[in-house]
mmCIF file of C-alpha atoms in Angstrom:
data_model
loop_
_atom_site.group_PDB
_atom_site.id
_atom_site.type_symbol
_atom_site.label_atom_id
_atom_site.label_comp_id
_atom_site.label_asym_id
_atom_site.label_seq_id
_atom_site.Cartn_x
_atom_site.Cartn_y
_atom_site.Cartn_z
ATOM 1 C CA MET A 1 11.442 -17.987 -18.458
ATOM 2 C CA THR A 2 14.242 -16.308 -16.510
ATOM 3 C CA SER A 3 13.776 -15.504 -12.840
ATOM 4 C CA ARG A 4 14.120 -11.759 -13.505
ATOM 5 C CA PHE A 5 11.526 -11.842 -16.285
ATOM 6 C CA SER A 6 9.162 -13.860 -14.104
ATOM 7 C CA ALA A 7 9.655 -11.428 -11.216
ATOM 8 C CA ALA A 8 9.035 -8.425 -13.486
ATOM 9 C CA LEU A 9 5.883 -10.076 -14.839
ATOM 10 C CA GLN A 10 4.593 -10.675 -11.312
ATOM 11 C CA ALA A 11 5.234 -7.033 -10.385
ATOM 12 C CA ILE A 12 3.355 -5.920 -13.505
ATOM 13 C CA VAL A 13 0.374 -8.155 -12.688
ATOM 14 C CA ALA A 14 0.425 -6.834 -9.111
ATOM 15 C CA GLY A 15 0.322 -3.250 -10.399
ATOM 16 C CA ILE A 16 -2.667 -4.085 -12.608
ATOM 17 C CA LEU A 17 -4.497 -5.751 -9.712
ATOM 18 C CA PHE A 18 -3.766 -2.811 -7.405
ATOM 19 C CA SER A 19 -5.083 -0.412 -10.054
ATOM 20 C CA THR A 20 -8.556 -1.980 -10.018
ATOM 21 C CA GLY A 21 -9.143 -1.065 -6.364
ATOM 22 C CA GLY A 22 -10.632 2.395 -6.843
ATOM 23 C CA ALA A 23 -13.142 1.344 -9.507
ATOM 24 C CA ALA A 24 -14.129 -1.799 -7.582
ATOM 25 C CA VAL A 25 -14.701 0.122 -4.324
ATOM 26 C CA LYS A 26 -16.998 2.525 -6.168
ATOM 27 C CA ALA A 27 -18.933 -0.352 -7.778
ATOM 28 C CA THR A 28 -20.331 -1.686 -4.499
ATOM 29 C CA GLU A 29 -23.250 -0.283 -2.504
ATOM 30 C CA LEU A 30 -21.611 -1.309 0.787
ATOM 31 C CA ASP A 31 -20.284 1.545 2.910
ATOM 32 C CA ALA A 32 -16.557 2.192 3.313
ATOM 33 C CA TRP A 33 -16.240 0.399 6.662
ATOM 34 C CA GLN A 34 -17.979 -2.712 5.353
ATOM 35 C CA VAL A 35 -15.840 -2.780 2.224
ATOM 36 C CA ALA A 36 -12.601 -2.266 4.163
ATOM 37 C CA GLY A 37 -13.446 -4.864 6.810
ATOM 38 C CA THR A 38 -14.687 -7.576 4.458
ATOM 39 C CA ARG A 39 -11.856 -7.076 1.998
ATOM 40 C CA SER A 40 -9.315 -7.385 4.797
ATOM 41 C CA LEU A 41 -11.071 -10.398 6.325
ATOM 42 C CA ILE A 42 -10.707 -12.294 3.064
ATOM 43 C CA ALA A 43 -7.174 -11.054 2.400
ATOM 44 C CA ALA A 44 -5.991 -11.900 5.919
ATOM 45 C CA ALA A 45 -7.462 -15.407 5.709
ATOM 46 C CA VAL A 46 -5.768 -16.077 2.368
ATOM 47 C CA LEU A 47 -2.387 -14.709 3.466
ATOM 48 C CA LEU A 48 -2.354 -16.469 6.829
ATOM 49 C CA ILE A 49 -3.503 -19.831 5.460
ATOM 50 C CA ALA A 50 -1.571 -19.942 2.198
ATOM 51 C CA ILE A 51 1.753 -18.297 3.112
ATOM 52 C CA PRO A 52 3.747 -19.544 6.132
ATOM 53 C CA ALA A 53 5.828 -16.337 6.203
ATOM 54 C CA ALA A 54 2.662 -14.324 6.825
ATOM 55 C CA ARG A 55 2.275 -16.079 10.185
ATOM 56 C CA ARG A 56 5.802 -15.280 11.430
ATOM 57 C CA TRP A 57 5.029 -11.952 13.051
ATOM 58 C CA ALA A 58 7.883 -12.448 15.514
ATOM 59 C CA GLY A 59 10.349 -13.572 12.867
ATOM 60 C CA GLY A 60 12.128 -16.895 13.158
ATOM 61 C CA THR A 61 12.019 -19.814 10.804
ATOM 62 C CA GLY A 62 8.535 -20.919 11.736
ATOM 63 C CA GLN A 63 9.770 -24.461 12.389
ATOM 64 C CA SER A 64 8.829 -26.281 15.540
ATOM 65 C CA GLY A 65 11.620 -26.350 18.077
ATOM 66 C CA SER A 66 13.395 -23.245 16.754
ATOM 67 C CA VAL A 67 12.368 -21.104 19.723
ATOM 68 C CA GLY A 68 9.842 -22.129 22.355
ATOM 69 C CA THR A 69 6.562 -20.244 22.241
ATOM 70 C CA ALA A 70 6.896 -19.316 25.913
ATOM 71 C CA ALA A 71 10.459 -18.062 25.476
ATOM 72 C CA TRP A 72 10.216 -16.022 22.282
ATOM 73 C CA TRP A 73 9.727 -12.737 24.168
ATOM 74 C CA HIS A 74 13.173 -13.187 25.760
ATOM 75 C CA ASP A 75 14.811 -13.202 22.326
ATOM 76 C CA PRO A 76 15.578 -9.520 21.492
ATOM 77 C CA ALA A 77 15.625 -10.168 17.731
ATOM 78 C CA ARG A 78 12.198 -11.815 17.733
ATOM 79 C CA ARG A 79 10.770 -9.208 20.100
ATOM 80 C CA ARG A 80 11.991 -6.447 17.801
ATOM 81 C CA ALA A 81 10.554 -8.274 14.780
ATOM 82 C CA LEU A 82 7.129 -8.528 16.429
ATOM 83 C CA LEU A 83 7.073 -4.854 17.408
ATOM 84 C CA LEU A 84 8.108 -3.819 13.900
ATOM 85 C CA THR A 85 5.459 -6.066 12.361
ATOM 86 C CA LEU A 86 2.751 -4.642 14.626
ATOM 87 C CA GLY A 87 3.869 -1.069 13.990
ATOM 88 C CA THR A 88 4.154 -1.515 10.237
ATOM 89 C CA GLY A 89 0.896 -3.467 10.179
ATOM 90 C CA SER A 90 -0.860 -0.627 11.993
ATOM 91 C CA ALA A 91 0.393 1.886 9.426
ATOM 92 C CA TYR A 92 -0.730 -0.433 6.635
ATOM 93 C CA CYS A 93 -4.115 -0.810 8.370
ATOM 94 C CA LEU A 94 -4.574 2.965 8.143
ATOM 95 C CA THR A 95 -3.526 2.857 4.493
ATOM 96 C CA LEU A 96 -6.193 0.263 3.670
ATOM 97 C CA VAL A 97 -8.995 2.022 5.542
ATOM 98 C CA LEU A 98 -8.152 5.532 4.334
ATOM 99 C CA PHE A 99 -7.915 4.358 0.722
ATOM 100 C CA VAL A 100 -11.444 2.928 0.789
ATOM 101 C CA HIS A 101 -12.896 6.003 2.514
ATOM 102 C CA ALA A 102 -11.138 8.324 0.059
ATOM 103 C CA ALA A 103 -12.230 6.289 -2.964
ATOM 104 C CA LYS A 104 -15.842 6.441 -1.784
ATOM 105 C CA ARG A 105 -15.709 10.250 -1.614
ATOM 106 C CA THR A 106 -13.476 11.495 -4.421
ATOM 107 C CA THR A 107 -12.370 10.330 -7.852
ATOM 108 C CA ALA A 108 -10.198 7.257 -8.240
ATOM 109 C CA ALA A 109 -7.549 9.431 -9.919
ATOM 110 C CA GLU A 110 -7.355 11.840 -6.968
ATOM 111 C CA THR A 111 -7.218 8.932 -4.524
ATOM 112 C CA VAL A 112 -4.363 7.085 -6.180
ATOM 113 C CA PHE A 113 -2.368 10.179 -7.171
ATOM 114 C CA LEU A 114 -2.422 11.515 -3.609
ATOM 115 C CA GLN A 115 -1.645 8.094 -2.143
ATOM 116 C CA SER A 116 1.331 7.939 -4.509
ATOM 117 C CA THR A 117 2.961 10.862 -2.694
ATOM 118 C CA ALA A 118 4.152 8.326 -0.081
ATOM 119 C CA PRO A 119 7.829 8.743 -1.182
ATOM 120 C CA LEU A 120 7.580 12.418 -0.210
ATOM 121 C CA PHE A 121 6.735 11.470 3.377
ATOM 122 C CA VAL A 122 9.489 8.838 3.365
ATOM 123 C CA LEU A 123 12.030 11.494 2.389
ATOM 124 C CA LEU A 124 10.776 13.911 5.038
ATOM 125 C CA LEU A 125 10.411 11.425 7.907
ATOM 126 C CA SER A 126 13.393 9.113 7.347
ATOM 127 C CA PRO A 127 15.836 11.359 9.246
ATOM 128 C CA LEU A 128 13.522 11.363 12.267
ATOM 129 C CA LEU A 129 12.283 7.763 12.279
ATOM 130 C CA LEU A 130 15.166 5.868 10.662
ATOM 131 C CA ARG A 131 18.093 8.183 11.381
ATOM 132 C CA GLU A 132 18.789 8.029 7.639
ATOM 133 C CA ARG A 133 19.408 11.278 5.844
ATOM 134 C CA PRO A 134 18.415 11.383 2.173
ATOM 135 C CA SER A 135 21.156 12.507 -0.147
ATOM 136 C CA GLY A 136 21.161 15.985 -1.600
ATOM 137 C CA ARG A 137 20.060 14.655 -4.957
ATOM 138 C CA GLN A 138 17.123 12.812 -3.396
ATOM 139 C CA LEU A 139 15.973 15.955 -1.594
ATOM 140 C CA LEU A 140 15.837 17.784 -4.934
ATOM 141 C CA PHE A 141 12.639 15.858 -5.688
ATOM 142 C CA VAL A 142 10.794 17.062 -2.576
ATOM 143 C CA PRO A 143 9.524 20.242 -4.340
ATOM 144 C CA LEU A 144 8.410 18.139 -7.312
ATOM 145 C CA PHE A 145 6.449 15.779 -5.072
ATOM 146 C CA GLY A 146 5.057 18.759 -3.171
ATOM 147 C CA ALA A 147 3.895 20.500 -6.331
ATOM 148 C CA GLY A 148 2.233 17.321 -7.558
ATOM 149 C CA LEU A 149 0.489 16.863 -4.204
ATOM 150 C CA VAL A 150 -0.863 20.422 -4.196
ATOM 151 C CA MET A 151 -2.055 20.191 -7.799
ATOM 152 C CA ALA A 152 -3.838 16.889 -7.203
ATOM 153 C CA LEU A 153 -5.273 18.049 -3.868
ATOM 154 C CA TYR A 154 -6.719 21.218 -5.360
ATOM 155 C CA GLY A 155 -7.547 19.733 -8.726
ATOM 156 C CA GLY A 156 -10.981 21.310 -8.730
ATOM 157 C CA ALA A 157 -12.930 18.073 -8.588
ATOM 158 C CA ASP A 158 -16.697 18.591 -8.720
ATOM 159 C CA ALA A 159 -19.133 16.495 -6.733
ATOM 160 C CA ALA A 160 -20.531 13.597 -8.735
ATOM 161 C CA VAL A 161 -22.352 10.315 -8.199
ATOM 162 C CA THR A 162 -19.084 8.413 -7.729
ATOM 163 C CA ALA A 163 -17.341 11.332 -5.976
ATOM 164 C CA PRO A 164 -19.948 12.921 -3.657
ATOM 165 C CA ASP A 165 -17.485 14.717 -1.348
ATOM 166 C CA PRO A 166 -14.233 15.272 -3.266
ATOM 167 C CA ARG A 167 -12.671 17.769 -0.859
ATOM 168 C CA THR A 168 -12.949 15.452 2.144
ATOM 169 C CA GLY A 169 -11.891 12.516 -0.014
ATOM 170 C CA ASN A 170 -8.791 14.361 -1.167
ATOM 171 C CA VAL A 171 -7.746 15.123 2.417
ATOM 172 C CA LEU A 172 -8.244 11.472 3.376
ATOM 173 C CA ALA A 173 -6.148 10.451 0.360
ATOM 174 C CA VAL A 174 -3.296 12.695 1.544
ATOM 175 C CA PHE A 175 -3.378 10.974 4.937
ATOM 176 C CA CYS A 176 -3.462 7.666 3.062
ATOM 177 C CA GLY A 177 -0.216 8.680 1.370
ATOM 178 C CA LEU A 178 1.250 9.533 4.768
ATOM 179 C CA ALA A 179 0.156 6.156 6.196
ATOM 180 C CA TYR A 180 1.639 4.348 3.194
ATOM 181 C CA GLY A 181 4.877 6.280 3.643
ATOM 182 C CA LEU A 182 5.006 5.147 7.283
ATOM 183 C CA THR A 183 4.391 1.587 6.069
ATOM 184 C CA LEU A 184 7.391 1.835 3.740
ATOM 185 C CA ILE A 185 9.505 3.247 6.571
ATOM 186 C CA GLY A 186 8.475 0.307 8.775
ATOM 187 C CA LEU A 187 9.423 -2.176 6.080
ATOM 188 C CA ARG A 188 12.777 -0.450 5.690
ATOM 189 C CA ALA A 189 13.362 -0.615 9.455
ATOM 190 C CA ALA A 190 12.466 -4.325 9.491
ATOM 191 C CA GLY A 191 14.842 -5.151 6.675
ATOM 192 C CA ARG A 192 17.726 -2.947 7.768
ATOM 193 C CA PRO A 193 20.756 -4.793 9.229
ATOM 194 C CA ARG A 194 21.158 -4.345 12.969
ATOM 195 C CA PRO A 195 24.478 -3.358 14.582
ATOM 196 C CA GLY A 196 25.313 -7.071 14.894
ATOM 197 C CA GLY A 197 24.970 -7.429 11.126
ATOM 198 C CA ARG A 198 21.648 -9.285 11.111
ATOM 199 C CA ALA A 199 18.472 -7.955 9.524
ATOM 200 C CA SER A 200 15.122 -8.377 11.184
ATOM 201 C CA ALA A 201 13.367 -11.604 10.307
ATOM 202 C CA ALA A 202 9.967 -9.920 9.876
ATOM 203 C CA PRO A 203 9.072 -10.078 6.162
ATOM 204 C CA GLY A 204 6.816 -7.583 4.421
ATOM 205 C CA ILE A 205 4.128 -10.195 3.881
ATOM 206 C CA SER A 206 3.719 -10.646 7.650
ATOM 207 C CA ALA A 207 3.154 -6.893 8.044
ATOM 208 C CA ALA A 208 0.559 -7.028 5.256
ATOM 209 C CA ALA A 209 -1.228 -9.890 7.013
ATOM 210 C CA CYS A 210 -1.039 -8.055 10.349
ATOM 211 C CA GLY A 211 -2.525 -4.887 8.847
ATOM 212 C CA ASN A 212 -5.433 -6.785 7.333
ATOM 213 C CA VAL A 213 -6.132 -8.535 10.640
ATOM 214 C CA ILE A 214 -6.257 -5.177 12.459
ATOM 215 C CA VAL A 215 -8.651 -3.743 9.848
ATOM 216 C CA CYS A 216 -10.889 -6.801 10.130
ATOM 217 C CA LEU A 217 -11.049 -6.571 13.926
ATOM 218 C CA ALA A 218 -11.741 -2.830 13.838
ATOM 219 C CA CYS A 219 -14.596 -3.267 11.345
ATOM 220 C CA LEU A 220 -16.279 -6.302 12.923
ATOM 221 C CA PRO A 221 -19.202 -4.306 14.401
ATOM 222 C CA VAL A 222 -20.332 -3.027 10.971
ATOM 223 C CA MET A 223 -19.757 -6.357 9.225
ATOM 224 C CA ALA A 224 -22.606 -8.032 11.117
ATOM 225 C CA SER A 225 -25.145 -6.609 8.643
ATOM 226 C CA LEU A 226 -23.468 -8.184 5.612
ATOM 227 C CA GLY A 227 -26.001 -11.038 5.655
ATOM 228 C CA SER A 228 -28.438 -8.778 3.793
ATOM 229 C CA ALA A 229 -25.864 -7.605 1.237
ATOM 230 C CA ALA A 230 -26.547 -8.208 -2.440
ATOM 231 C CA PRO A 231 -24.611 -11.068 -4.109
ATOM 232 C CA ARG A 232 -23.024 -8.543 -6.468
ATOM 233 C CA ASP A 233 -21.599 -6.541 -3.565
ATOM 234 C CA LEU A 234 -20.264 -9.686 -1.891
ATOM 235 C CA ALA A 235 -18.646 -10.764 -5.162
ATOM 236 C CA ILE A 236 -16.913 -7.381 -5.486
ATOM 237 C CA VAL A 237 -15.453 -7.414 -1.969
ATOM 238 C CA ALA A 238 -14.432 -11.052 -2.461
ATOM 239 C CA TYR A 239 -12.514 -9.989 -5.569
ATOM 240 C CA LEU A 240 -10.913 -7.127 -3.635
ATOM 241 C CA GLY A 241 -9.762 -9.404 -0.835
ATOM 242 C CA LEU A 242 -8.625 -12.360 -2.938
ATOM 243 C CA PHE A 243 -7.021 -10.630 -5.890
ATOM 244 C CA GLN A 244 -6.621 -6.884 -5.399
ATOM 245 C CA VAL A 245 -4.949 -7.319 -1.983
ATOM 246 C CA ALA A 246 -3.856 -10.905 -1.216
ATOM 247 C CA LEU A 247 -2.689 -12.135 -4.629
ATOM 248 C CA ALA A 248 -1.197 -8.757 -5.524
ATOM 249 C CA TYR A 249 0.933 -8.716 -2.370
ATOM 250 C CA VAL A 250 2.069 -12.283 -2.977
ATOM 251 C CA PHE A 251 3.303 -11.198 -6.399
ATOM 252 C CA VAL A 252 4.997 -8.084 -5.010
ATOM 253 C CA THR A 253 6.875 -9.976 -2.295
ATOM 254 C CA ARG A 254 8.031 -12.604 -4.786
ATOM 255 C CA ALA A 255 9.200 -9.945 -7.238
ATOM 256 C CA ALA A 256 11.050 -8.072 -4.482
ATOM 257 C CA ARG A 257 13.191 -11.136 -3.791
ATOM 258 C CA VAL A 258 14.692 -10.935 -7.284
ATOM 259 C CA LEU A 259 14.417 -7.320 -8.425
ATOM 260 C CA GLN A 260 15.903 -4.216 -6.831
ATOM 261 C CA ALA A 261 13.424 -2.106 -4.874
ATOM 262 C CA PRO A 262 13.569 0.870 -7.306
ATOM 263 C CA VAL A 263 12.770 -1.464 -10.218
ATOM 264 C CA VAL A 264 9.755 -2.894 -8.373
ATOM 265 C CA ALA A 265 8.610 0.637 -7.517
ATOM 266 C CA LEU A 266 8.799 1.665 -11.178
ATOM 267 C CA LEU A 267 6.823 -1.365 -12.368
ATOM 268 C CA LEU A 268 4.168 -0.692 -9.730
ATOM 269 C CA LEU A 269 3.608 2.741 -11.290
ATOM 270 C CA LEU A 270 1.081 0.840 -13.373
ATOM 271 C CA GLU A 271 -1.282 1.349 -10.438
ATOM 272 C CA PRO A 272 -1.591 5.159 -10.672
ATOM 273 C CA ALA A 273 -1.398 4.951 -14.460
ATOM 274 C CA LEU A 274 -4.300 2.526 -14.849
ATOM 275 C CA THR A 275 -6.527 3.443 -11.888
ATOM 276 C CA PRO A 276 -8.119 6.470 -13.644
ATOM 277 C CA VAL A 277 -8.579 4.392 -16.796
ATOM 278 C CA TRP A 278 -10.668 1.750 -14.985
ATOM 279 C CA ALA A 279 -12.723 4.499 -13.297
ATOM 280 C CA MET A 280 -13.353 6.302 -16.594
ATOM 281 C CA TRP A 281 -14.321 3.073 -18.346
ATOM 282 C CA LEU A 282 -16.604 1.682 -15.621
ATOM 283 C CA HIS A 283 -17.951 4.860 -13.974
ATOM 284 C CA GLY A 284 -17.412 7.648 -16.480
ATOM 285 C CA GLU A 285 -15.177 9.682 -14.162
ATOM 286 C CA GLN A 286 -13.398 12.591 -15.838
ATOM 287 C CA PRO A 287 -10.641 14.038 -13.622
ATOM 288 C CA HIS A 288 -9.660 17.661 -14.178
ATOM 289 C CA LEU A 289 -6.529 18.604 -16.103
ATOM 290 C CA LEU A 290 -4.916 19.889 -12.904
ATOM 291 C CA THR A 291 -5.431 16.459 -11.331
ATOM 292 C CA TRP A 292 -3.742 14.745 -14.270
ATOM 293 C CA SER A 293 -0.896 17.261 -14.142
ATOM 294 C CA GLY A 294 -0.380 16.660 -10.424
ATOM 295 C CA GLY A 295 -0.409 12.908 -10.928
ATOM 296 C CA GLY A 296 2.080 13.269 -13.762
ATOM 297 C CA LEU A 297 4.442 15.273 -11.552
ATOM 298 C CA VAL A 298 4.227 12.657 -8.796
ATOM 299 C CA ALA A 299 4.945 9.874 -11.293
ATOM 300 C CA LEU A 300 7.885 11.799 -12.770
ATOM 301 C CA ALA A 301 9.311 12.457 -9.325
ATOM 302 C CA THR A 302 8.964 8.770 -8.458
ATOM 303 C CA VAL A 303 10.759 7.654 -11.622
ATOM 304 C CA LEU A 304 13.609 10.107 -11.124
ATOM 305 C CA LEU A 305 13.934 9.291 -7.427
ATOM 306 C CA ALA A 306 14.039 5.554 -8.181
ATOM 307 C CA ALA A 307 16.777 6.156 -10.744
ATOM 308 C CA VAL A 308 18.830 8.181 -8.243
ATOM 309 C CA VAL A 309 18.383 5.582 -5.474
ATOM 310 C CA ARG A 310 19.429 2.799 -7.811
ATOM 311 C CA ARG A 311 22.529 4.714 -8.925
ATOM 312 C CA GLU A 312 23.508 5.583 -5.364
ATOM 313 C CA GLY A 313 22.853 2.035 -4.131
#
């Protein structure tokens, strides 16, 4: 098995695992805060224990004697890495929490389609936050993303058992897309070479671990009542933490070491493609045609943008 094939397979598996999130969140009787906090508690524990890179929030090699623990703050590179990890982790924290709250209120299709508009916010905010101007060809896809966002946001979803407040859920999903876009911008800033020619040492997996830790800490007050939770609910959130978040991000980071970022992004389109399928199969959700059309426009814009970025890179 070639390294590229193995990396592509891991990205595909990650996309499948990500796609189960919406249906799994809806399958538990726990409220959104309990689901988000418990899922992140498990994911953070797995990432921090199993992956040394997840513990290097301030960059460095992680080896004893590389930089003294009392002196790391005096190293500008490590200080910058820590600040980027905390900032990116905070944006990812919002992504995790908003996704669960949106999925509890609207359809899984609306949630994932609106979250998938993250590239739109990256295009709009990169000049301000990264001082990177998208090319003219990249900006051509802004109207396409915008049209897809509007169609999915106003898809006419009706209240249902698994989508009791679709309008509020849709708005939360838009903010989830914004938070995910800020996460991607943070990862870009961490990996971008500095004027001296060195990239930040903060890997994406450390930002993922940081975000899960922040979610867990923020949700601790509501997690105290989990002792009375049904075994089925605990099993669902355990699956979400172990597989849908932790294992999926391990696969994504491994794939990103071998494959170009646009290729990984295209393979991860399995998430928005399969998320409505799981929700229809397990919960009987039937998104409106306008929702599907909006999601299709977002997916098309993502594919075309990835192709342009790859050609220009």
